[in-house]
Every structure is written in structure tokens, then in C-alpha cells.
Amino acid sequence: MKILGISAFYHDSAASITVNGEIIAAAQEERFTRKKHDAGFPSNAIKFCLEYTGIELKDLDAIVFYDKPLLKFERLLETYYAFAPSGFRSFITAIPVWIKEKMFLKRLIREELDKIGAYDRKKTRLLFPEHHLSHAASAYYPSPFEDAAILTIDGVGEWATVSLCHGQKENITILKELRFPHSLGLLYSAFTYFLGFRVNSGEYKLMGLAPYGNPKSPDIEKYIGIIKTHLMSLKEDGSIWLNQDYFDYATGLKMVNEKKWEDLFGFKTRKPEDELLQQHCNLGLAIQHITEEAVLLMAKEAKKLTGSKNLCLAGGVALNCVSNGKLQKSGIFENLFIQPAAGDAGGALGAALAANYIYYRQPRETGYKMDAMKGSYLGPTFSDLDVELMARKYNARYTYFSNFTDLADEAARLLASENVVGWVQGKMEFGPRALGGRSILGDPRSPEMQKKLNLKIKYRESFRPFAPSVLAGDVSEYFDYDGISPYMLLVHPVAEQIRKPLPEGYDGMNLRDKLYHLRSDLPSITHIDYSARIQTVHPETNPRYHELITSFKKLTGTGVVVNTSFNVRGEPIVMTPNDAYRCFMRTEMDYLVVGNFLFSKKDQPQWEEKDNWKEEFVLD
């Protein structure tokens, strides 16, 4: 049973192929086109999936799109009707696009597929599961559970903004839904907008900003009170009601009514490059607290309705790893699985899996050691020849290591000397996180590494934290956690034994002084509140990355490295050796490792290209 899943036309377009329910390949279109969050038809991702699996379009049993466009169009029309006459400007902008393109999505998909290859339209079914079913399937079917509650939370699909489901063997039953315009995801995005970050890509910045809020400040309770009094109400089952007088997303061209929000909170809507003030941090902490409260209430409701000891999460809000960590610590469920591509990209995978198990009634097997995602290393890879051709193109100088262990030892030595190392190995990750396939690495013991990575490599806001990659067997040595977190989707505190005490008056310090206070023995991965977004590294899924960190531990006694995605601000994560070298040369990175090849910056020819990545990439 060969099935192609597709997500497209909103953001984070992607494609995946499953064979008898096994996930064979998956990739996001942005990695090929170099347009971050590319929403176009994923032609390149589809071609990769077909080529990698050796399957032709004509061999497919089904092609599955991740939502129902006509149901979404129904929601659009009903919403404009309900809010009329407001929203006319938005209506005349959106409706012509729908009538021209999205109303006839079946035809558009077939036209795009015809450009890739021929297929039998009678044999190969074209299917459209609902958006939240695709999310639910993406989380439940790769999980190791035969019985699980499934919680999907995002901005909006067709109508649903939250779905609570029960997965049992091959079946998924939808038990409860929250419907548009009431949405926890859209509420969080509204605050993302008000605090000066880009909607649909900057929500993780808001999550990173929240810990800079002063938990002892009376502003936190004041802001929570304002939000719950004027903007929303939160019910016992976690569902929310949003006061549409304060929001503009339903029929407008912005997320919020800025004048009303400014009157409520007492300060202006922040512009992207404005200085971050304590009031912004405190408001970020307030909405993070509300989000966590809502998620915990939803989880309790899921437990009550399903009685399951397991929970699966997907949807954009499932990328809020602070909330995930609190949920795991709560003990509501014994086991938790979060889809690593929890956003719309993962919908392509979920669509294929939903067709396999629900439409075609294929039997499902579990019993994986961790899960069926294969570490999320599901994308394109490269050969030595690809690296040699790249080096020839740029006249790049390198050292080739025939023995990878020698290379791992050398890379560990470079990291221990406070060098920044680009690390490109094997298959590319599927989802928003770099997991040691396309990563930039540093020494977590260095007090300067966070500042260096943010300002000289990533060219982004200095407050942004970095994640630790830790040997799976060592996690409890450095963190208040003893489980696994292979997809960097859980935040937990650093262990007491490596913490350093805070100075007097710490809560009253400004953001910059807080940022550069040394909080632990691993300052570059310890966030402002003693937390860290953990990735546990396993030899079964990424043996090379595990060997590198093992070499670093032998050299330094520390089984942890700093891991951030291999890209600059506004750029998709690099995919090919060519992408990696260009990014390497346009930043202040010290070394680049691609496969068994080591490139030193000081040995490279002068970079002659006059391109400017700040102009090439739209800043996120």
C-alpha cells in the first residue's frame, strides 16, 4: 500500500510517502526552494520522496491532501456572513483567490502532479481527510501506543481549533472539538503579533521571551486578570471563548484591534526591531501561563473521556515545549508522544497514515523501541561525490577523514576550544528542529557561546536560548529529568547540582544583565529560568552525532553540546552541502563538517559572492 501525503497552500508545505504504514520519506518544500515556510505546491518534496523510494506516481494507491478545502471555504463564507458588514476589505481580498484556485483544488493538485509524472486517475485515489484528523493521525500512528488520548491544538483547520480524540489500534475516534473563532493557537498568535513577532513563525520567540518576565511582579497577575476579564474565558474542560471585539483575525487583515489592546495593556504594539522592555516580557509570561493552564485542563478532559494512560500531541501548539514539559511533569498521563513535525508540515504525513489505516483499513503494528519516526531523519541525504563537487565549485579546501572516529575526535577538540562548528550528516530532519543532521554546534560550558551564536552566526535577538543535545544515558546528570526527548520538544529544569546561585536583586535586573549572568556550569544552554529544551541523542537513530558527543565527553567530561539549527535568521535550515558551505562562508562560523569532510574557515578562499542574506531572506 503506497501512499503519498501532501500539505500545501497555507504554510510549511510538505510531502511524505508511506508503504504499508511504514514512514519511508518526508520533507518540507522550504528546504528545496529556500523560501522559509514555503506554502506553494510541494513539487520538489514530492519528487524527492518518489526518487528516494523508487516509486513512480503511477504506482501509488492514493494521493492524500491534508485537509478539506471546501469545508474551509464554508467556514470562510459563514464567518464573513456572521460578521457582516465588517470584514469587507478582507472579503474582497480572500474570496477571489478561493474562487480562482482553492475552490478547484482537486484540479490544481492534478495539474501539478501531471508536471511530475503520469498516473492512473482511476487506480490512484485522491483523498481529503479533515485537517485535525491529519494532525491526530500524524501523532498517534507513529507512536508506540495501541491505546492513547490524542490532543491536537492549532490556529484553525477547517472549523476545528482543538480536537480531542481516542486512538485504539487502527481507529481514531473524534470525541470533542473546539471550533473557530475560539482558538488557543490564535490567542497565542495574537500575543505574538502584539509583542512584535511574525505570526506563524515567531510564536517560539514569544515562548523564549516569557521566562524574562518577572514572576514576582504584580504585573503578571494584573495581565492575566485583564486577559481573562476582557479577551477570553477559560472553561473547566480547557475550551476557551474569545471576545471578538478585541480580535481582527476572523474577517480583518490583522490579528488584533491594536487600539483596544493598547488601551487594555497600557503600551503600544511593539514593532519587530523595537527594544524589548520588561512590560513585554511580563505580558509574554502571562500568556504563557494561560496557555499552560488551558493545555493542562484539556489534558485532564482527555484523560477523563478516554481513560488512557498515554497521550499523543500534534498541531502548532504542540511545539510549545515549555507547556509540554509542564504537561509531562503533571503526571496526568504516564506516557507522552509529540509528533516532531507537529505543525502543518506534519499534516502531509498524517494524511498518508490516515488513509492507510482508516480508509484502507490496513493492520497496525506497534512495539517500537521509541516510535516509528526513525529519529525524524526522513529527508534528503548526500554522497562524498556531492561534497567533492561542491568543494570544486567554490575551490574550497578541506581535510578528508577516512575514519569517522578520528573526525569525531577532531570535531570534539575544536568544540572544546570554543569554536563554532557546522555539522551536516546523513538524512535531513523532518520538522522545524535540527537534531544533529543539519546543526550548528558549540561548547555549552562557554559563557560566551550563546552571545556568539546569536549575534555572529544566527544574526538574531540576543535573548534567544539554545538547546542542549545530551547523550541519552546521561540526561539525569545534567537535567531534572530521566526520560527521553529525542525531538527537542520538552523543556525541563537543569539539575540542582550544576546550578549557580542568583545574585540579590536578580528579578529587578534588566533583560541584558539577566541574560549574561552565569546561571549554571553549562551557561550556554541554561535559560533565564534555569530551564533547557532538551534533545536526548540515541545511537540507534543518529550514531554519528552520538559518537561526536561521546568524544566530547571523553575530552571534557561533559556529555552535552549546544545545538541550534544550521541557518541564519530568516533562512530555512540548510539541506545540501552547497547550502551548508554558502551559509558557513557568510557567517562567522569557524569550521564546517560535512560527512567525512572538514573545512576550516581560515583555509578557505575569499568569499567573492556579493549577495546579502539579509536581503535574500525575509527576516522571521
PDB file of N, CA, C and O in Angstrom, residues 10-11 132 152-157 160-163 178-193 198-204 206 232 238-240 242 247 249 255-256 261 287 290-292 294-295 298 314-320:
ATOM      1  N   TYR A  10      -0.998  26.852   2.669  1.00  0.00           N
ATOM      2  CA  TYR A  10      -1.186  27.707   3.846  1.00  0.00           C
ATOM      3  C   TYR A  10       0.188  28.140   4.349  1.00  0.00           C
ATOM      4  O   TYR A  10       0.611  29.242   4.130  1.00  0.00           O
ATOM      5  N   HIS A  11       0.909  27.237   4.996  1.00  0.00           N
ATOM      6  CA  HIS A  11       2.336  27.447   5.263  1.00  0.00           C
ATOM      7  C   HIS A  11       2.968  26.095   5.546  1.00  0.00           C
ATOM      8  O   HIS A  11       2.286  25.126   5.866  1.00  0.00           O
ATOM      9  N   HIS A 132      -7.666  18.329  11.229  1.00  0.00           N
ATOM     10  CA  HIS A 132      -7.308  17.850  12.575  1.00  0.00           C
ATOM     11  C   HIS A 132      -7.209  16.332  12.640  1.00  0.00           C
ATOM     12  O   HIS A 132      -6.503  15.795  13.495  1.00  0.00           O
ATOM     13  N   THR A 152      -5.035  17.583  19.598  1.00  0.00           N
ATOM     14  CA  THR A 152      -4.461  18.409  18.532  1.00  0.00           C
ATOM     15  C   THR A 152      -4.929  19.841  18.738  1.00  0.00           C
ATOM     16  O   THR A 152      -6.137  20.100  18.850  1.00  0.00           O
ATOM     17  N   ILE A 153      -3.955  20.764  18.808  1.00  0.00           N
ATOM     18  CA  ILE A 153      -4.257  22.168  19.111  1.00  0.00           C
ATOM     19  C   ILE A 153      -3.478  23.035  18.128  1.00  0.00           C
ATOM     20  O   ILE A 153      -2.249  22.950  18.045  1.00  0.00           O
ATOM     21  N   ASP A 154      -4.203  23.883  17.372  1.00  0.00           N
ATOM     22  CA  ASP A 154      -3.509  24.805  16.460  1.00  0.00           C
ATOM     23  C   ASP A 154      -4.331  26.066  16.302  1.00  0.00           C
ATOM     24  O   ASP A 154      -5.210  26.361  17.135  1.00  0.00           O
ATOM     25  N   GLY A 155      -4.048  26.849  15.244  1.00  0.00           N
ATOM     26  CA  GLY A 155      -4.822  28.056  14.989  1.00  0.00           C
ATOM     27  C   GLY A 155      -6.217  27.685  14.556  1.00  0.00           C
ATOM     28  O   GLY A 155      -7.203  27.894  15.272  1.00  0.00           O
ATOM     29  N   VAL A 156      -6.332  27.088  13.367  1.00  0.00           N
ATOM     30  CA  VAL A 156      -7.602  26.592  12.870  1.00  0.00           C
ATOM     31  C   VAL A 156      -7.339  25.678  11.689  1.00  0.00           C
ATOM     32  O   VAL A 156      -6.394  25.880  10.927  1.00  0.00           O
ATOM     33  N   GLY A 157      -8.186  24.636  11.564  1.00  0.00           N
ATOM     34  CA  GLY A 157      -8.154  23.794  10.379  1.00  0.00           C
ATOM     35  C   GLY A 157      -9.263  24.230   9.445  1.00  0.00           C
ATOM     36  O   GLY A 157      -9.240  25.316   8.895  1.00  0.00           O
ATOM     37  N   ALA A 160     -12.367  23.207  13.139  1.00  0.00           N
ATOM     38  CA  ALA A 160     -11.811  22.850  14.448  1.00  0.00           C
ATOM     39  C   ALA A 160     -10.532  23.628  14.752  1.00  0.00           C
ATOM     40  O   ALA A 160      -9.703  23.851  13.876  1.00  0.00           O
ATOM     41  N   THR A 161     -10.381  24.023  16.015  1.00  0.00           N
ATOM     42  CA  THR A 161      -9.142  24.634  16.503  1.00  0.00           C
ATOM     43  C   THR A 161      -8.487  23.743  17.562  1.00  0.00           C
ATOM     44  O   THR A 161      -7.292  23.846  17.806  1.00  0.00           O
ATOM     45  N   VAL A 162      -9.284  22.895  18.186  1.00  0.00           N
ATOM     46  CA  VAL A 162      -8.796  21.854  19.108  1.00  0.00           C
ATOM     47  C   VAL A 162      -9.616  20.601  18.830  1.00  0.00           C
ATOM     48  O   VAL A 162     -10.839  20.687  18.649  1.00  0.00           O
ATOM     49  N   SER A 163      -8.955  19.471  18.775  1.00  0.00           N
ATOM     50  CA  SER A 163      -9.668  18.191  18.677  1.00  0.00           C
ATOM     51  C   SER A 163      -9.161  17.252  19.760  1.00  0.00           C
ATOM     52  O   SER A 163      -7.955  17.148  19.976  1.00  0.00           O
ATOM     53  N   LEU A 178     -13.209  22.014  19.661  1.00  0.00           N
ATOM     54  CA  LEU A 178     -13.431  23.449  19.844  1.00  0.00           C
ATOM     55  C   LEU A 178     -13.389  24.065  18.456  1.00  0.00           C
ATOM     56  O   LEU A 178     -12.546  23.694  17.639  1.00  0.00           O
ATOM     57  N   ARG A 179     -14.309  25.003  18.173  1.00  0.00           N
ATOM     58  CA  ARG A 179     -14.443  25.498  16.806  1.00  0.00           C
ATOM     59  C   ARG A 179     -14.138  26.993  16.691  1.00  0.00           C
ATOM     60  O   ARG A 179     -14.286  27.749  17.646  1.00  0.00           O
ATOM     61  N   PHE A 180     -13.681  27.363  15.508  1.00  0.00           N
ATOM     62  CA  PHE A 180     -13.399  28.741  15.136  1.00  0.00           C
ATOM     63  C   PHE A 180     -14.643  29.612  15.384  1.00  0.00           C
ATOM     64  O   PHE A 180     -15.764  29.147  15.156  1.00  0.00           O
ATOM     65  N   PRO A 181     -14.472  30.860  15.875  1.00  0.00           N
ATOM     66  CA  PRO A 181     -13.237  31.636  16.000  1.00  0.00           C
ATOM     67  C   PRO A 181     -12.522  31.493  17.341  1.00  0.00           C
ATOM     68  O   PRO A 181     -11.599  32.243  17.630  1.00  0.00           O
ATOM     69  N   HIS A 182     -12.970  30.555  18.177  1.00  0.00           N
ATOM     70  CA  HIS A 182     -12.378  30.396  19.506  1.00  0.00           C
ATOM     71  C   HIS A 182     -11.210  29.422  19.410  1.00  0.00           C
ATOM     72  O   HIS A 182     -11.386  28.254  19.053  1.00  0.00           O
ATOM     73  N   SER A 183     -10.006  29.908  19.701  1.00  0.00           N
ATOM     74  CA  SER A 183      -8.798  29.143  19.389  1.00  0.00           C
ATOM     75  C   SER A 183      -7.656  29.529  20.316  1.00  0.00           C
ATOM     76  O   SER A 183      -7.284  30.700  20.401  1.00  0.00           O
ATOM     77  N   LEU A 184      -7.100  28.540  21.001  1.00  0.00           N
ATOM     78  CA  LEU A 184      -5.921  28.789  21.834  1.00  0.00           C
ATOM     79  C   LEU A 184      -4.733  29.167  20.964  1.00  0.00           C
ATOM     80  O   LEU A 184      -3.946  30.059  21.319  1.00  0.00           O
ATOM     81  N   GLY A 185      -4.576  28.511  19.815  1.00  0.00           N
ATOM     82  CA  GLY A 185      -3.472  28.832  18.916  1.00  0.00           C
ATOM     83  C   GLY A 185      -3.546  30.254  18.405  1.00  0.00           C
ATOM     84  O   GLY A 185      -2.532  30.962  18.351  1.00  0.00           O
ATOM     85  N   LEU A 186      -4.750  30.709  18.025  1.00  0.00           N
ATOM     86  CA  LEU A 186      -4.902  32.077  17.533  1.00  0.00           C
ATOM     87  C   LEU A 186      -4.739  33.099  18.657  1.00  0.00           C
ATOM     88  O   LEU A 186      -4.250  34.213  18.425  1.00  0.00           O
ATOM     89  N   LEU A 187      -5.135  32.742  19.874  1.00  0.00           N
ATOM     90  CA  LEU A 187      -4.896  33.628  21.018  1.00  0.00           C
ATOM     91  C   LEU A 187      -3.399  33.838  21.210  1.00  0.00           C
ATOM     92  O   LEU A 187      -2.931  34.970  21.378  1.00  0.00           O
ATOM     93  N   TYR A 188      -2.628  32.753  21.174  1.00  0.00           N
ATOM     94  CA  TYR A 188      -1.173  32.856  21.343  1.00  0.00           C
ATOM     95  C   TYR A 188      -0.561  33.648  20.187  1.00  0.00           C
ATOM     96  O   TYR A 188       0.343  34.471  20.383  1.00  0.00           O
ATOM     97  N   SER A 189      -1.069  33.430  18.970  1.00  0.00           N
ATOM     98  CA  SER A 189      -0.561  34.172  17.812  1.00  0.00           C
ATOM     99  C   SER A 189      -0.891  35.654  17.907  1.00  0.00           C
ATOM    100  O   SER A 189      -0.125  36.499  17.434  1.00  0.00           O
ATOM    101  N   ALA A 190      -2.039  35.984  18.514  1.00  0.00           N
ATOM    102  CA  ALA A 190      -2.395  37.387  18.702  1.00  0.00           C
ATOM    103  C   ALA A 190      -1.377  38.085  19.600  1.00  0.00           C
ATOM    104  O   ALA A 190      -0.970  39.229  19.330  1.00  0.00           O
ATOM    105  N   PHE A 191      -0.944  37.413  20.655  1.00  0.00           N
ATOM    106  CA  PHE A 191       0.087  37.997  21.522  1.00  0.00           C
ATOM    107  C   PHE A 191       1.448  38.017  20.822  1.00  0.00           C
ATOM    108  O   PHE A 191       2.253  38.923  21.052  1.00  0.00           O
ATOM    109  N   THR A 192       1.706  37.024  19.985  1.00  0.00           N
ATOM    110  CA  THR A 192       2.915  37.036  19.165  1.00  0.00           C
ATOM    111  C   THR A 192       2.955  38.314  18.330  1.00  0.00           C
ATOM    112  O   THR A 192       3.975  39.006  18.255  1.00  0.00           O
ATOM    113  N   TYR A 193       1.826  38.636  17.717  1.00  0.00           N
ATOM    114  CA  TYR A 193       1.715  39.840  16.888  1.00  0.00           C
ATOM    115  C   TYR A 193       1.877  41.106  17.738  1.00  0.00           C
ATOM    116  O   TYR A 193       2.656  42.005  17.392  1.00  0.00           O
ATOM    117  N   ARG A 198       6.580  37.750  14.177  1.00  0.00           N
ATOM    118  CA  ARG A 198       5.830  37.366  12.990  1.00  0.00           C
ATOM    119  C   ARG A 198       4.899  36.188  13.298  1.00  0.00           C
ATOM    120  O   ARG A 198       5.339  35.149  13.794  1.00  0.00           O
ATOM    121  N   VAL A 199       3.619  36.351  12.972  1.00  0.00           N
ATOM    122  CA  VAL A 199       2.632  35.292  13.186  1.00  0.00           C
ATOM    123  C   VAL A 199       2.957  34.106  12.284  1.00  0.00           C
ATOM    124  O   VAL A 199       3.391  34.256  11.146  1.00  0.00           O
ATOM    125  N   ASN A 200       2.754  32.907  12.811  1.00  0.00           N
ATOM    126  CA  ASN A 200       3.012  31.621  12.146  1.00  0.00           C
ATOM    127  C   ASN A 200       4.491  31.279  12.045  1.00  0.00           C
ATOM    128  O   ASN A 200       4.847  30.268  11.447  1.00  0.00           O
ATOM    129  N   SER A 201       5.365  32.101  12.606  1.00  0.00           N
ATOM    130  CA  SER A 201       6.778  31.713  12.678  1.00  0.00           C
ATOM    131  C   SER A 201       7.450  32.231  13.944  1.00  0.00           C
ATOM    132  O   SER A 201       8.459  31.692  14.360  1.00  0.00           O
ATOM    133  N   GLY A 202       6.874  33.266  14.573  1.00  0.00           N
ATOM    134  CA  GLY A 202       7.515  33.872  15.734  1.00  0.00           C
ATOM    135  C   GLY A 202       6.971  33.434  17.075  1.00  0.00           C
ATOM    136  O   GLY A 202       7.407  33.930  18.115  1.00  0.00           O
ATOM    137  N   GLU A 203       6.043  32.471  17.074  1.00  0.00           N
ATOM    138  CA  GLU A 203       5.459  32.023  18.340  1.00  0.00           C
ATOM    139  C   GLU A 203       6.516  31.434  19.266  1.00  0.00           C
ATOM    140  O   GLU A 203       6.442  31.594  20.493  1.00  0.00           O
ATOM    141  N   TYR A 204       7.529  30.775  18.696  1.00  0.00           N
ATOM    142  CA  TYR A 204       8.572  30.190  19.548  1.00  0.00           C
ATOM    143  C   TYR A 204       9.444  31.278  20.171  1.00  0.00           C
ATOM    144  O   TYR A 204      10.043  31.093  21.219  1.00  0.00           O
ATOM    145  N   LEU A 206       8.156  34.141  21.287  1.00  0.00           N
ATOM    146  CA  LEU A 206       7.357  34.529  22.443  1.00  0.00           C
ATOM    147  C   LEU A 206       7.567  33.542  23.580  1.00  0.00           C
ATOM    148  O   LEU A 206       7.718  33.944  24.740  1.00  0.00           O
ATOM    149  N   MET A 232     -10.829  36.766  26.946  1.00  0.00           N
ATOM    150  CA  MET A 232     -11.212  35.355  26.854  1.00  0.00           C
ATOM    151  C   MET A 232     -11.768  34.853  28.172  1.00  0.00           C
ATOM    152  O   MET A 232     -11.593  35.476  29.217  1.00  0.00           O
ATOM    153  N   GLY A 238     -10.947  23.052  29.467  1.00  0.00           N
ATOM    154  CA  GLY A 238      -9.862  23.629  28.688  1.00  0.00           C
ATOM    155  C   GLY A 238     -10.321  24.418  27.476  1.00  0.00           C
ATOM    156  O   GLY A 238      -9.509  25.076  26.827  1.00  0.00           O
ATOM    157  N   SER A 239     -11.600  24.338  27.138  1.00  0.00           N
ATOM    158  CA  SER A 239     -12.085  25.114  25.995  1.00  0.00           C
ATOM    159  C   SER A 239     -12.089  26.594  26.365  1.00  0.00           C
ATOM    160  O   SER A 239     -12.205  26.966  27.535  1.00  0.00           O
ATOM    161  N   ILE A 240     -11.956  27.432  25.342  1.00  0.00           N
ATOM    162  CA  ILE A 240     -11.899  28.866  25.589  1.00  0.00           C
ATOM    163  C   ILE A 240     -12.921  29.584  24.714  1.00  0.00           C
ATOM    164  O   ILE A 240     -13.332  29.094  23.657  1.00  0.00           O
ATOM    165  N   LEU A 242     -13.303  33.443  23.022  1.00  0.00           N
ATOM    166  CA  LEU A 242     -12.573  34.682  22.762  1.00  0.00           C
ATOM    167  C   LEU A 242     -13.537  35.807  22.405  1.00  0.00           C
ATOM    168  O   LEU A 242     -14.422  35.625  21.550  1.00  0.00           O
ATOM    169  N   PHE A 247     -10.405  41.191  18.644  1.00  0.00           N
ATOM    170  CA  PHE A 247      -9.598  40.459  17.655  1.00  0.00           C
ATOM    171  C   PHE A 247     -10.032  40.834  16.245  1.00  0.00           C
ATOM    172  O   PHE A 247     -11.185  41.196  16.010  1.00  0.00           O
ATOM    173  N   TYR A 249      -8.748  38.762  13.446  1.00  0.00           N
ATOM    174  CA  TYR A 249      -8.326  37.700  12.524  1.00  0.00           C
ATOM    175  C   TYR A 249      -9.486  37.063  11.766  1.00  0.00           C
ATOM    176  O   TYR A 249      -9.305  36.508  10.685  1.00  0.00           O
ATOM    177  N   MET A 255      -4.207  40.618  13.288  1.00  0.00           N
ATOM    178  CA  MET A 255      -4.621  39.689  14.338  1.00  0.00           C
ATOM    179  C   MET A 255      -5.524  40.341  15.373  1.00  0.00           C
ATOM    180  O   MET A 255      -6.440  39.712  15.886  1.00  0.00           O
ATOM    181  N   VAL A 256      -5.245  41.617  15.719  1.00  0.00           N
ATOM    182  CA  VAL A 256      -5.933  42.240  16.852  1.00  0.00           C
ATOM    183  C   VAL A 256      -6.377  43.653  16.495  1.00  0.00           C
ATOM    184  O   VAL A 256      -5.887  44.264  15.542  1.00  0.00           O
ATOM    185  N   TRP A 261      -6.247  46.916  22.309  1.00  0.00           N
ATOM    186  CA  TRP A 261      -5.205  46.214  23.068  1.00  0.00           C
ATOM    187  C   TRP A 261      -4.281  47.209  23.762  1.00  0.00           C
ATOM    188  O   TRP A 261      -3.886  46.998  24.908  1.00  0.00           O
ATOM    189  N   ILE A 287       0.739  35.294  29.138  1.00  0.00           N
ATOM    190  CA  ILE A 287       0.021  34.477  28.152  1.00  0.00           C
ATOM    191  C   ILE A 287       0.582  33.054  28.110  1.00  0.00           C
ATOM    192  O   ILE A 287      -0.147  32.103  27.840  1.00  0.00           O
ATOM    193  N   ILE A 290      -1.246  31.239  30.861  1.00  0.00           N
ATOM    194  CA  ILE A 290      -2.618  30.918  30.467  1.00  0.00           C
ATOM    195  C   ILE A 290      -2.637  29.747  29.497  1.00  0.00           C
ATOM    196  O   ILE A 290      -3.494  28.852  29.583  1.00  0.00           O
ATOM    197  N   THR A 291      -1.693  29.738  28.566  1.00  0.00           N
ATOM    198  CA  THR A 291      -1.596  28.630  27.602  1.00  0.00           C
ATOM    199  C   THR A 291      -1.354  27.312  28.322  1.00  0.00           C
ATOM    200  O   THR A 291      -2.009  26.294  28.036  1.00  0.00           O
ATOM    201  N   GLU A 292      -0.429  27.311  29.264  1.00  0.00           N
ATOM    202  CA  GLU A 292      -0.132  26.091  30.019  1.00  0.00           C
ATOM    203  C   GLU A 292      -1.356  25.636  30.815  1.00  0.00           C
ATOM    204  O   GLU A 292      -1.666  24.433  30.867  1.00  0.00           O
ATOM    205  N   ALA A 294      -4.513  26.172  30.087  1.00  0.00           N
ATOM    206  CA  ALA A 294      -5.507  25.629  29.161  1.00  0.00           C
ATOM    207  C   ALA A 294      -5.120  24.227  28.696  1.00  0.00           C
ATOM    208  O   ALA A 294      -5.968  23.326  28.630  1.00  0.00           O
ATOM    209  N   VAL A 295      -3.850  24.026  28.367  1.00  0.00           N
ATOM    210  CA  VAL A 295      -3.394  22.717  27.892  1.00  0.00           C
ATOM    211  C   VAL A 295      -3.565  21.663  28.984  1.00  0.00           C
ATOM    212  O   VAL A 295      -4.006  20.531  28.709  1.00  0.00           O
ATOM    213  N   MET A 298      -7.221  20.758  29.170  1.00  0.00           N
ATOM    214  CA  MET A 298      -7.577  19.906  28.028  1.00  0.00           C
ATOM    215  C   MET A 298      -7.082  18.478  28.246  1.00  0.00           C
ATOM    216  O   MET A 298      -7.784  17.506  27.930  1.00  0.00           O
ATOM    217  N   ALA A 314      -0.278  16.879  18.711  1.00  0.00           N
ATOM    218  CA  ALA A 314       0.124  17.460  17.429  1.00  0.00           C
ATOM    219  C   ALA A 314      -0.593  18.790  17.269  1.00  0.00           C
ATOM    220  O   ALA A 314      -1.393  19.198  18.119  1.00  0.00           O
ATOM    221  N   GLY A 315      -0.321  19.476  16.147  1.00  0.00           N
ATOM    222  CA  GLY A 315      -0.810  20.835  15.942  1.00  0.00           C
ATOM    223  C   GLY A 315       0.250  21.826  16.393  1.00  0.00           C
ATOM    224  O   GLY A 315       1.140  21.502  17.194  1.00  0.00           O
ATOM    225  N   GLY A 316       0.173  23.056  15.886  1.00  0.00           N
ATOM    226  CA  GLY A 316       1.223  24.039  16.159  1.00  0.00           C
ATOM    227  C   GLY A 316       1.490  24.287  17.621  1.00  0.00           C
ATOM    228  O   GLY A 316       2.628  24.524  18.024  1.00  0.00           O
ATOM    229  N   VAL A 317       0.438  24.236  18.476  1.00  0.00           N
ATOM    230  CA  VAL A 317       0.631  24.498  19.911  1.00  0.00           C
ATOM    231  C   VAL A 317       1.440  23.379  20.562  1.00  0.00           C
ATOM    232  O   VAL A 317       2.069  23.576  21.606  1.00  0.00           O
ATOM    233  N   ALA A 318       1.484  22.191  19.938  1.00  0.00           N
ATOM    234  CA  ALA A 318       2.292  21.094  20.474  1.00  0.00           C
ATOM    235  C   ALA A 318       3.791  21.377  20.331  1.00  0.00           C
ATOM    236  O   ALA A 318       4.605  20.626  20.880  1.00  0.00           O
ATOM    237  N   LEU A 319       4.162  22.442  19.607  1.00  0.00           N
ATOM    238  CA  LEU A 319       5.571  22.854  19.543  1.00  0.00           C
ATOM    239  C   LEU A 319       5.945  23.761  20.710  1.00  0.00           C
ATOM    240  O   LEU A 319       7.098  24.181  20.814  1.00  0.00           O
ATOM    241  N   ASN A 320       4.973  24.077  21.581  1.00  0.00           N
ATOM    242  CA  ASN A 320       5.282  24.856  22.782  1.00  0.00           C
ATOM    243  C   ASN A 320       5.889  23.915  23.812  1.00  0.00           C
ATOM    244  O   ASN A 320       5.198  23.303  24.626  1.00  0.00           O
TER     245      ASN A 320
END
